[in-house]
mmCIF file of N, CA and C in Angstrom:
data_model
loop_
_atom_site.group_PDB
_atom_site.id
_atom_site.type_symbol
_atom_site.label_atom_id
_atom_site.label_comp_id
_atom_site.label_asym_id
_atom_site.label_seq_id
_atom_site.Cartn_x
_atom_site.Cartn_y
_atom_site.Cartn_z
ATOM 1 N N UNK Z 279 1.165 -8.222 5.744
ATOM 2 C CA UNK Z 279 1.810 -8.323 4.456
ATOM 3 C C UNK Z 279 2.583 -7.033 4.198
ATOM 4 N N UNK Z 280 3.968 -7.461 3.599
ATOM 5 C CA UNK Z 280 4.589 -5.851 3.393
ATOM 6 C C UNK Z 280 4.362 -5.544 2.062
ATOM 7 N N UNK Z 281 4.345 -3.931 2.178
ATOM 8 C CA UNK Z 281 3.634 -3.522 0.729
ATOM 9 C C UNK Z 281 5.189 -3.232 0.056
ATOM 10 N N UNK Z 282 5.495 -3.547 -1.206
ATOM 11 C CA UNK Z 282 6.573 -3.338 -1.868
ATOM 12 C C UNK Z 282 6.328 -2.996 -3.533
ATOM 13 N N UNK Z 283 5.205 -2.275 -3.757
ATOM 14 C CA UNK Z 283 4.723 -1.986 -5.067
ATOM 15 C C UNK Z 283 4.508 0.013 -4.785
ATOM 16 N N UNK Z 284 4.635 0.458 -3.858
ATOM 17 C CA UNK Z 284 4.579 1.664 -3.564
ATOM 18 C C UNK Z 284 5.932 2.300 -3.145
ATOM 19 N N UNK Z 285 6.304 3.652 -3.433
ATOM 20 C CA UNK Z 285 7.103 4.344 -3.687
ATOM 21 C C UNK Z 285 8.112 4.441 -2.521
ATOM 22 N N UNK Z 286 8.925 4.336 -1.656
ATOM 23 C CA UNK Z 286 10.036 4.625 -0.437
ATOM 24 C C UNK Z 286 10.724 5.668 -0.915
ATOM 25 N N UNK Z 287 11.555 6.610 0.211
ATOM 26 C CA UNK Z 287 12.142 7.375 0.437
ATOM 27 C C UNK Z 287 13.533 7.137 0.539
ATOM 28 N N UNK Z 288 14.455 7.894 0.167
ATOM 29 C CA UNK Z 288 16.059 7.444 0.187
ATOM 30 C C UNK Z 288 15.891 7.363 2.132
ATOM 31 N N UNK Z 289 17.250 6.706 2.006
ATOM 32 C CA UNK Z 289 17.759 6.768 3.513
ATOM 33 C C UNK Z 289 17.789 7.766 4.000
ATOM 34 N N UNK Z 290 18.677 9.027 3.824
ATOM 35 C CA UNK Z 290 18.331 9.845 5.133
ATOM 36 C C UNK Z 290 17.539 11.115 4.749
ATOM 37 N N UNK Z 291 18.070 12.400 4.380
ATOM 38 C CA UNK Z 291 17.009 13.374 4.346
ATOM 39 C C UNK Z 291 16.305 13.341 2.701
ATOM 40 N N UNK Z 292 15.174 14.116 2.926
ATOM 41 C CA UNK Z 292 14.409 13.663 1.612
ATOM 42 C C UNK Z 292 13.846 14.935 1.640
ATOM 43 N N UNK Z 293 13.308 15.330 0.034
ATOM 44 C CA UNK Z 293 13.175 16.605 -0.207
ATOM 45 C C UNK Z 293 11.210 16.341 -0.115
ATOM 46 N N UNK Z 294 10.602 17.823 -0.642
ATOM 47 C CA UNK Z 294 9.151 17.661 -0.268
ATOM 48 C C UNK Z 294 9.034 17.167 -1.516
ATOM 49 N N UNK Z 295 9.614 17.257 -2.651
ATOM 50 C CA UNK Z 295 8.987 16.163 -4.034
ATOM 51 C C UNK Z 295 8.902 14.715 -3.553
ATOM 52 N N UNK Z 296 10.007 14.645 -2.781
ATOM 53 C CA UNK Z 296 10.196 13.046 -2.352
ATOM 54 C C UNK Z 296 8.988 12.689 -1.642
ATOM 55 N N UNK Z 297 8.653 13.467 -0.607
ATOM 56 C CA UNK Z 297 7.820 13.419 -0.004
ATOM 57 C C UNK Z 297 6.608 13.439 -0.588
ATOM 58 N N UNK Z 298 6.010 14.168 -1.193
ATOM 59 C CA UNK Z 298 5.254 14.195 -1.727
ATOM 60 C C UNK Z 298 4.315 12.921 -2.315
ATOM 61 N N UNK Z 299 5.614 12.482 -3.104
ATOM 62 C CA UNK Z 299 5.431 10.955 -3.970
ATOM 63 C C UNK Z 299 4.699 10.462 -2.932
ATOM 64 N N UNK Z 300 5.463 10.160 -1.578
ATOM 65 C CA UNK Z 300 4.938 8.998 -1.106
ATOM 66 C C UNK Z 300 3.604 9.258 -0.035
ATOM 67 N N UNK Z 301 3.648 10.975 0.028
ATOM 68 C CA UNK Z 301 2.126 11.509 0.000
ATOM 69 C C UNK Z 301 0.930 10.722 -0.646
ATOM 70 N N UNK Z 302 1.023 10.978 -1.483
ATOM 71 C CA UNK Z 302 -0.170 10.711 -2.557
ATOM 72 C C UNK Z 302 -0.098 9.080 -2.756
ATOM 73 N N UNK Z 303 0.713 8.609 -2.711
ATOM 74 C CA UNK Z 303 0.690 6.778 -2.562
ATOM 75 C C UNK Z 303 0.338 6.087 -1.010
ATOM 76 N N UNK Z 304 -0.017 6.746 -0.293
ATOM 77 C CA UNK Z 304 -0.684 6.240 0.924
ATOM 78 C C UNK Z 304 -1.577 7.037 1.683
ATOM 79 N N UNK Z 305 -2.647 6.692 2.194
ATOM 80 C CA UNK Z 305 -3.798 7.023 3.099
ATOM 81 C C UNK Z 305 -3.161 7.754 4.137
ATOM 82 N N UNK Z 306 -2.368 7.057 4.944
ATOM 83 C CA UNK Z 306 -2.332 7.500 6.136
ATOM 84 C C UNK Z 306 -0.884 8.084 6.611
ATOM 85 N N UNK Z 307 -0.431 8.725 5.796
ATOM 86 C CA UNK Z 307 0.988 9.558 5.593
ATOM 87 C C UNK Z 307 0.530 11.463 4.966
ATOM 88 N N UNK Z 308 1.328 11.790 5.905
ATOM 89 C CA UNK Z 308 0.677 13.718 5.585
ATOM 90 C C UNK Z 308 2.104 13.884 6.306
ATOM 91 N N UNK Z 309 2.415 15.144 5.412
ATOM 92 C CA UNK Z 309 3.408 16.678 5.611
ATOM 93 C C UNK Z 309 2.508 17.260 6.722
ATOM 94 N N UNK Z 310 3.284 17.674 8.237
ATOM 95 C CA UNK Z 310 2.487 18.342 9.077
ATOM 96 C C UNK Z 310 3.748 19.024 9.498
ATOM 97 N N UNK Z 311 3.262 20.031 10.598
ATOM 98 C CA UNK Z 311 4.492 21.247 11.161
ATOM 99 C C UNK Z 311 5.601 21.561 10.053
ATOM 100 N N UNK Z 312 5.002 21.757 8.836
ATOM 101 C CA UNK Z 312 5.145 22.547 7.746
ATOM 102 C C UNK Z 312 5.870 23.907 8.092
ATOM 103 N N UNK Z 313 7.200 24.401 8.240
ATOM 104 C CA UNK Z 313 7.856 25.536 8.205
ATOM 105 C C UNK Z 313 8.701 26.163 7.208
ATOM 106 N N UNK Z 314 8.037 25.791 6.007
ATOM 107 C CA UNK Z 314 8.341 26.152 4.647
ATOM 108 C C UNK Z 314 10.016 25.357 4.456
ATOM 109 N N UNK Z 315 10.749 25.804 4.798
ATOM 110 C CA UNK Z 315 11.721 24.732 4.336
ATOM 111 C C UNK Z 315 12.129 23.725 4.963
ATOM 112 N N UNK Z 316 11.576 23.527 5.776
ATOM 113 C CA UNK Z 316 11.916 22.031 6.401
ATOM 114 C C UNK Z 316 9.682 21.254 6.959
ATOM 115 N N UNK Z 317 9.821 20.305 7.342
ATOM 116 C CA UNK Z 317 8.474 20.281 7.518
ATOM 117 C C UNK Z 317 8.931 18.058 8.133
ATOM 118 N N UNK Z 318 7.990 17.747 8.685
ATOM 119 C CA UNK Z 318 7.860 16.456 9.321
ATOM 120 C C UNK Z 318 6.758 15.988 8.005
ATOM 121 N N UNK Z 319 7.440 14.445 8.164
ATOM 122 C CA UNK Z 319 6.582 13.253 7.312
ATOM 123 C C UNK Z 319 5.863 12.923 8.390
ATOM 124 N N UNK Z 320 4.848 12.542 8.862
ATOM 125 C CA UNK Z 320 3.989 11.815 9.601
ATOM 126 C C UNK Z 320 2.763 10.712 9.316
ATOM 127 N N UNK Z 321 3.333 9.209 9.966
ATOM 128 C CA UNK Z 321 2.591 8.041 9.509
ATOM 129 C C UNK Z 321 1.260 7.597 11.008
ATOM 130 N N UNK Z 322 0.459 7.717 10.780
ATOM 131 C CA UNK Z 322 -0.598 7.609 11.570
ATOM 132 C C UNK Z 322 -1.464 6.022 11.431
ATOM 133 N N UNK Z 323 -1.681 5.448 12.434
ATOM 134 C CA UNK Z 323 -2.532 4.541 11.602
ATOM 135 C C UNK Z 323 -4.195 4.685 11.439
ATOM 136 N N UNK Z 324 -5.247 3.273 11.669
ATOM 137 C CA UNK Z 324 -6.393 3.917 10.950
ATOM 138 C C UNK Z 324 -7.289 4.572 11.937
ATOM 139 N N UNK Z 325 -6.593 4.797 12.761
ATOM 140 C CA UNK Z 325 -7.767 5.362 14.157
ATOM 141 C C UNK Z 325 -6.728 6.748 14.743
ATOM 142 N N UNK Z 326 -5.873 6.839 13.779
ATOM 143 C CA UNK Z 326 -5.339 8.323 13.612
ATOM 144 C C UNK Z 326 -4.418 8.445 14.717
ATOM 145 N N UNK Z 327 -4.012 7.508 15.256
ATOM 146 C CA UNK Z 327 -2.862 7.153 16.609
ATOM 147 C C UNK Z 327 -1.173 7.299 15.794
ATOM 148 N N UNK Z 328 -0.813 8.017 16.156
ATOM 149 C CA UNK Z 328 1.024 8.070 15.578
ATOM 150 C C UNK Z 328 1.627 7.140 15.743
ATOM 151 N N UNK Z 329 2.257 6.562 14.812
ATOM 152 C CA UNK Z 329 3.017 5.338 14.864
ATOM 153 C C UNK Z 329 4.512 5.970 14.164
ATOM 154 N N UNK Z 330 4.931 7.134 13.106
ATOM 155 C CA UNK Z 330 6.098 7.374 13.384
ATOM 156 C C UNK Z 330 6.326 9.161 12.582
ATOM 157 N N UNK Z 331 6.830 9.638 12.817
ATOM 158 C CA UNK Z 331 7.503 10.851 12.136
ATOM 159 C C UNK Z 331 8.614 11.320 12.431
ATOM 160 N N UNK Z 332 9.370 12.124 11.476
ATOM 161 C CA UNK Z 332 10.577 12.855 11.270
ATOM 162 C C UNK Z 332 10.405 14.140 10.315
ATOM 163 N N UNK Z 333 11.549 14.858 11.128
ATOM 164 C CA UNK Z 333 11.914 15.820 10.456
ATOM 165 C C UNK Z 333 12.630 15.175 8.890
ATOM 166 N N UNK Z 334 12.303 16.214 7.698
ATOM 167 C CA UNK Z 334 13.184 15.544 6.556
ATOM 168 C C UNK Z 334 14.205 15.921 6.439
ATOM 169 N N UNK Z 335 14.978 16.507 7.475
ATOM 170 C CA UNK Z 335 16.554 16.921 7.406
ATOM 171 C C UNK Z 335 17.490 15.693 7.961
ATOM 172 N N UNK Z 336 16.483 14.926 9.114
ATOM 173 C CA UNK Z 336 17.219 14.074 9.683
ATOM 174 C C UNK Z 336 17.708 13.181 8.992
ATOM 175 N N UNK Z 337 19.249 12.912 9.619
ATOM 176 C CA UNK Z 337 20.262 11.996 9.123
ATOM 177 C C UNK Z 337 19.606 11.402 8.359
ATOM 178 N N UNK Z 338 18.827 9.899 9.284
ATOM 179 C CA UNK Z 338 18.161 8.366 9.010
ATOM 180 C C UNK Z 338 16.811 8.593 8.918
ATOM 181 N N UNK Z 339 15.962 9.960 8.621
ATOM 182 C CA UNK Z 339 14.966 9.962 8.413
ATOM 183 C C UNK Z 339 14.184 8.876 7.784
ATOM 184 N N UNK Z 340 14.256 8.859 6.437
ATOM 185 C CA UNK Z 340 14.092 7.951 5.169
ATOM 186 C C UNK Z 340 14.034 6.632 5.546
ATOM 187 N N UNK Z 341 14.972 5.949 6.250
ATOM 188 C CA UNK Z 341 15.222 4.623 6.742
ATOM 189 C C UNK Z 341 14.169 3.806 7.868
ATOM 190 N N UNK Z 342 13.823 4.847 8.601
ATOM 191 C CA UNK Z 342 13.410 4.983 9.432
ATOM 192 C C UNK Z 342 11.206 4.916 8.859
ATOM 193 N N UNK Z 343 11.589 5.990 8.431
ATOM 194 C CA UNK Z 343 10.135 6.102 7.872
ATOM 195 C C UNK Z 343 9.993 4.954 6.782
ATOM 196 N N UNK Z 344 10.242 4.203 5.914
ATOM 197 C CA UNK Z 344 10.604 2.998 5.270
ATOM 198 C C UNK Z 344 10.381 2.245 5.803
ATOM 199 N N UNK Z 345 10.931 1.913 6.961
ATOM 200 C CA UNK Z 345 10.697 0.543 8.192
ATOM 201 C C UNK Z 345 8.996 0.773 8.056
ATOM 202 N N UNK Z 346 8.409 1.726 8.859
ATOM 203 C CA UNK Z 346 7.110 1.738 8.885
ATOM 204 C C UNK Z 346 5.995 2.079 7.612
ATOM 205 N N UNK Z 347 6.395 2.232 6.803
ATOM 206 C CA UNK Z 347 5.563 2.401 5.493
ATOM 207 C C UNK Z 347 5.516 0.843 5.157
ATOM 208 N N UNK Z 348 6.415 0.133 5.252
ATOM 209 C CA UNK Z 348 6.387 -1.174 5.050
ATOM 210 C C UNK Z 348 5.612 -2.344 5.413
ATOM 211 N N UNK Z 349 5.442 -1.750 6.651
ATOM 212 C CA UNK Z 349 4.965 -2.266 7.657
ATOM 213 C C UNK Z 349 3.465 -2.024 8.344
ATOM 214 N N UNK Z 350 3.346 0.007 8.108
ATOM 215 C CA UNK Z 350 1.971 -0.066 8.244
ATOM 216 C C UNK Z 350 1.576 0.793 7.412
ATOM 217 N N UNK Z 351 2.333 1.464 6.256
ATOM 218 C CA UNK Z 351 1.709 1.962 5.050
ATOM 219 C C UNK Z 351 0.015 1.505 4.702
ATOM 220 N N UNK Z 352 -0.819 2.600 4.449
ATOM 221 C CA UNK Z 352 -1.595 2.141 3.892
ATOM 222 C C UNK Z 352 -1.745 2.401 2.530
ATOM 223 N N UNK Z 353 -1.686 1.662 1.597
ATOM 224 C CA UNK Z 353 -1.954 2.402 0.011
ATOM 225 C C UNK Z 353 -3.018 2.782 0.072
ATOM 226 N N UNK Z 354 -3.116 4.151 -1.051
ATOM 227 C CA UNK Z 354 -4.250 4.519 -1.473
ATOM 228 C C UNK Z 354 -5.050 3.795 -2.417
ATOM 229 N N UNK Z 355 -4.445 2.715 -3.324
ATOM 230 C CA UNK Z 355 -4.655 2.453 -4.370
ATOM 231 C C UNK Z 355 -4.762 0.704 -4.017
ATOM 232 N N UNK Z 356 -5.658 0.309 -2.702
ATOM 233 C CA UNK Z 356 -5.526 -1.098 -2.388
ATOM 234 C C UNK Z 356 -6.921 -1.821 -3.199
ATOM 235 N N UNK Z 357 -6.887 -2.817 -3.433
ATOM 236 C CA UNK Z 357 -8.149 -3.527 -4.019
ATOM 237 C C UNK Z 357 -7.745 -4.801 -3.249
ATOM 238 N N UNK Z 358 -8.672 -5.500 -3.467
ATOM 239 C CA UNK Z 358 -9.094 -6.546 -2.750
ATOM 240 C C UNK Z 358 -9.882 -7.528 -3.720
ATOM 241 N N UNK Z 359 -9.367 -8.781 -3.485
ATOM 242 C CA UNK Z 359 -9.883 -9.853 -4.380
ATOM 243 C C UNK Z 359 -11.120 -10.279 -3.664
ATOM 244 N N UNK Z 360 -11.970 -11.158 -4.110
ATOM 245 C CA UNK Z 360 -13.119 -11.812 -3.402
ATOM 246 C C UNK Z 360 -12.993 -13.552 -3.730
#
């Protein structure tokens, strides 16, 4: 199921507020190789295996990372019906 109630990133480069947002709206998304002004988004899934990252300067960063938040985003904020 694609998640479309949680926050995306513009298309190409994105700042660390941007980032941030979509920090804190998913489990398995972290700021890593952090070099103060530039730094990588990185999407992991649940057994901590890389499935995608970018630098946030890059062009199509955003677009790119979008495809997979979509796809394997995990929200932080999931519930479950019974």
């Amino acid at each position: 199921m694609h998640n479309t109630d949680s926050p995306l990133l513009p298309e190409g480069p994105f700042t660390r507020r941007q980032a941030g947002v979509v920090v804190a709206a998913y489990q398995n998304v972290t700021i890593e190789d952090d070099q103060g002004t530039h730094f990588r988004l990185v999407i992991r899934d649940h057994e901590g295996q890389l499935i995608w990252r970018a630098w946030n300067f890059e062009a199509e960063a955003g677009e790119w990372l979008n495809r997979y938040l979509l796809s394997h985003g995990i929200p932080k904020n999931t519930f479950t019906r019974d």
